[in-house]
Each structure stands twice: as C-alpha cells, then as structure tokens.
C-alpha cells in the first residue's frame, strides 16, 4: 500500500511543485527593480517628466517575491523616496528618485547676439526642464519672430520672455483700441522696452498723446476702452 502511495506521490510531485507558492515566486535583480521603480513612478507623474532613479547596489543580489510588488511614493517634490515591498517573503527596499518637470518650449538654434532681431530659422522647439528656466518660457516660435534679443543667447538655450523685448523703446507699434465689437487701429512710438503682457507707454503719432497699453504681440499693443 505504501509503495503504491509513494509511486503516486512521485508522479504528483512535479504537479504540486508547479502550483506551489515557491513556483510562483519571481526573482528580481537590483537592475530590474530599479527599472520597475522608474516605470512605476512615471505612471504617477506627467508623461513628459524625466525620471532618474538611483540604481540599487548590485551586491544586493536577487530578491524573491511570490506576490505582486507593492509601491509607495514618499514626498511629492523634485526628489522623492520610493518604498518597494513584498508580502511573501516579507521584505522592503527604499530607492531615491529625481523628477524633472519638462515642457515643450522654444530654444535658440544658434548663438544669437544681444540686439538681434529674431527670425524663424533661428528657433526650434525642445523639451526643457522647467526649474532651470530663468523666466516665463516661450511655447510658440511664431509669437516671438520679429522680437529683439535683450541679452546674448547660446545655441540650445531655452528662450524666455525676459530675454526679449516684444516692444522696444523707439519702435513704431500698432495701437489697437477696442470697445465691444468696435476696433480702431493707429500707430505710435514706444517709450520703453516691454515684454508680453506688460503695460508700456506709447505716444500716438497723430495726437502726440502718450497712453499706456498692454503688449499683446511683437510691435503690437492694445487698449480696452
């Protein structure tokens, strides 16, 4: 009887092992866990953000887990800590990560000297890290064509509104006055440099009166009556 039982058990053993918790376990190398951490953190942030996870020490060896890996993010700043844990067998690790928020912005395709007027072929768009910018980034290349550069720009440098004057002192600008659906345009001379959205003093060429208007585009200001 016992011989029969052991013979049957011997046939069943591979089957039992196949469905045992040990057989379901997976071994993860430090490099695999580091990459899984990066992928998980990417799902928690914007798809355009750049994620850098400090690699786990290769001397850690393989980590075994028979269940789904559990993740937790500690801190929501540019530097975060990731807690990685497994329930069976029970263990946990901590990884550090840096998150760089990026946007598609306008940058200089070449070196541009101060005082130059921007042409379309001087510009390109590239992913730019927000925290490294020195001002309000420009998103639309067409919006700054014709603007004057206030300080020298290097090739590949992200361009901000603070690098430019869309309306420069002495420029002949278009003054748009609007009241409801009625719009009137006239010409004037800018009395100072200004960037997009700023108020600038402009002297009407016909009346010689100086008014304050908002910069809305290159060499264009608007007054709402």
PDB file of C-alpha atoms in Angstrom, residues 167 171-178 183-191 200-214 216 218-225:
ATOM      1  CA  UNK A 167       8.080  96.139 -27.947  1.00  0.00           C
ATOM      2  CA  UNK A 171       9.696 101.030 -32.042  1.00  0.00           C
ATOM      3  CA  UNK A 172       6.855 102.009 -34.320  1.00  0.00           C
ATOM      4  CA  UNK A 173       3.978  99.938 -32.975  1.00  0.00           C
ATOM      5  CA  UNK A 174       0.351  99.268 -33.786  1.00  0.00           C
ATOM      6  CA  UNK A 175      -2.079 100.529 -31.160  1.00  0.00           C
ATOM      7  CA  UNK A 176      -5.376  98.663 -31.084  1.00  0.00           C
ATOM      8  CA  UNK A 177      -8.256 100.327 -29.265  1.00  0.00           C
ATOM      9  CA  UNK A 178     -11.359  98.227 -28.714  1.00  0.00           C
ATOM     10  CA  UNK A 183     -11.881  98.135 -33.006  1.00  0.00           C
ATOM     11  CA  UNK A 184      -9.682 101.019 -34.140  1.00  0.00           C
ATOM     12  CA  UNK A 185      -6.010 100.853 -35.073  1.00  0.00           C
ATOM     13  CA  UNK A 186      -3.456 103.621 -35.123  1.00  0.00           C
ATOM     14  CA  UNK A 187       0.318 103.957 -34.964  1.00  0.00           C
ATOM     15  CA  UNK A 188       2.516 105.053 -32.110  1.00  0.00           C
ATOM     16  CA  UNK A 189       6.066 105.171 -30.774  1.00  0.00           C
ATOM     17  CA  UNK A 190       7.030 103.006 -27.794  1.00  0.00           C
ATOM     18  CA  UNK A 191       8.648 104.941 -24.974  1.00  0.00           C
ATOM     19  CA  UNK A 200       4.036 100.181 -21.901  1.00  0.00           C
ATOM     20  CA  UNK A 201       3.913 103.934 -22.566  1.00  0.00           C
ATOM     21  CA  UNK A 202       3.178 104.657 -26.235  1.00  0.00           C
ATOM     22  CA  UNK A 203       2.878 108.062 -27.928  1.00  0.00           C
ATOM     23  CA  UNK A 204       0.161 108.299 -30.562  1.00  0.00           C
ATOM     24  CA  UNK A 205       1.742 109.674 -33.769  1.00  0.00           C
ATOM     25  CA  UNK A 206      -1.379 111.599 -34.757  1.00  0.00           C
ATOM     26  CA  UNK A 207      -2.428 113.149 -31.461  1.00  0.00           C
ATOM     27  CA  UNK A 208       1.014 113.149 -29.777  1.00  0.00           C
ATOM     28  CA  UNK A 209      -0.713 111.939 -26.634  1.00  0.00           C
ATOM     29  CA  UNK A 210       1.015 109.281 -24.545  1.00  0.00           C
ATOM     30  CA  UNK A 211      -1.090 106.385 -23.324  1.00  0.00           C
ATOM     31  CA  UNK A 212      -0.439 103.133 -21.526  1.00  0.00           C
ATOM     32  CA  UNK A 213      -1.278  99.927 -23.356  1.00  0.00           C
ATOM     33  CA  UNK A 214      -0.723  96.213 -22.909  1.00  0.00           C
ATOM     34  CA  UNK A 216      -0.147  91.636 -26.922  1.00  0.00           C
ATOM     35  CA  UNK A 218       5.516  91.788 -31.387  1.00  0.00           C
ATOM     36  CA  UNK A 219       5.212  95.562 -32.006  1.00  0.00           C
ATOM     37  CA  UNK A 220       1.534  95.494 -31.075  1.00  0.00           C
ATOM     38  CA  UNK A 221      -0.256  96.915 -28.024  1.00  0.00           C
ATOM     39  CA  UNK A 222      -3.890  97.049 -27.001  1.00  0.00           C
ATOM     40  CA  UNK A 223      -6.109  99.484 -25.111  1.00  0.00           C
ATOM     41  CA  UNK A 224      -9.514  98.438 -23.842  1.00  0.00           C
ATOM     42  CA  UNK A 225     -11.900 101.368 -23.595  1.00  0.00           C
TER      43      UNK A 225
END
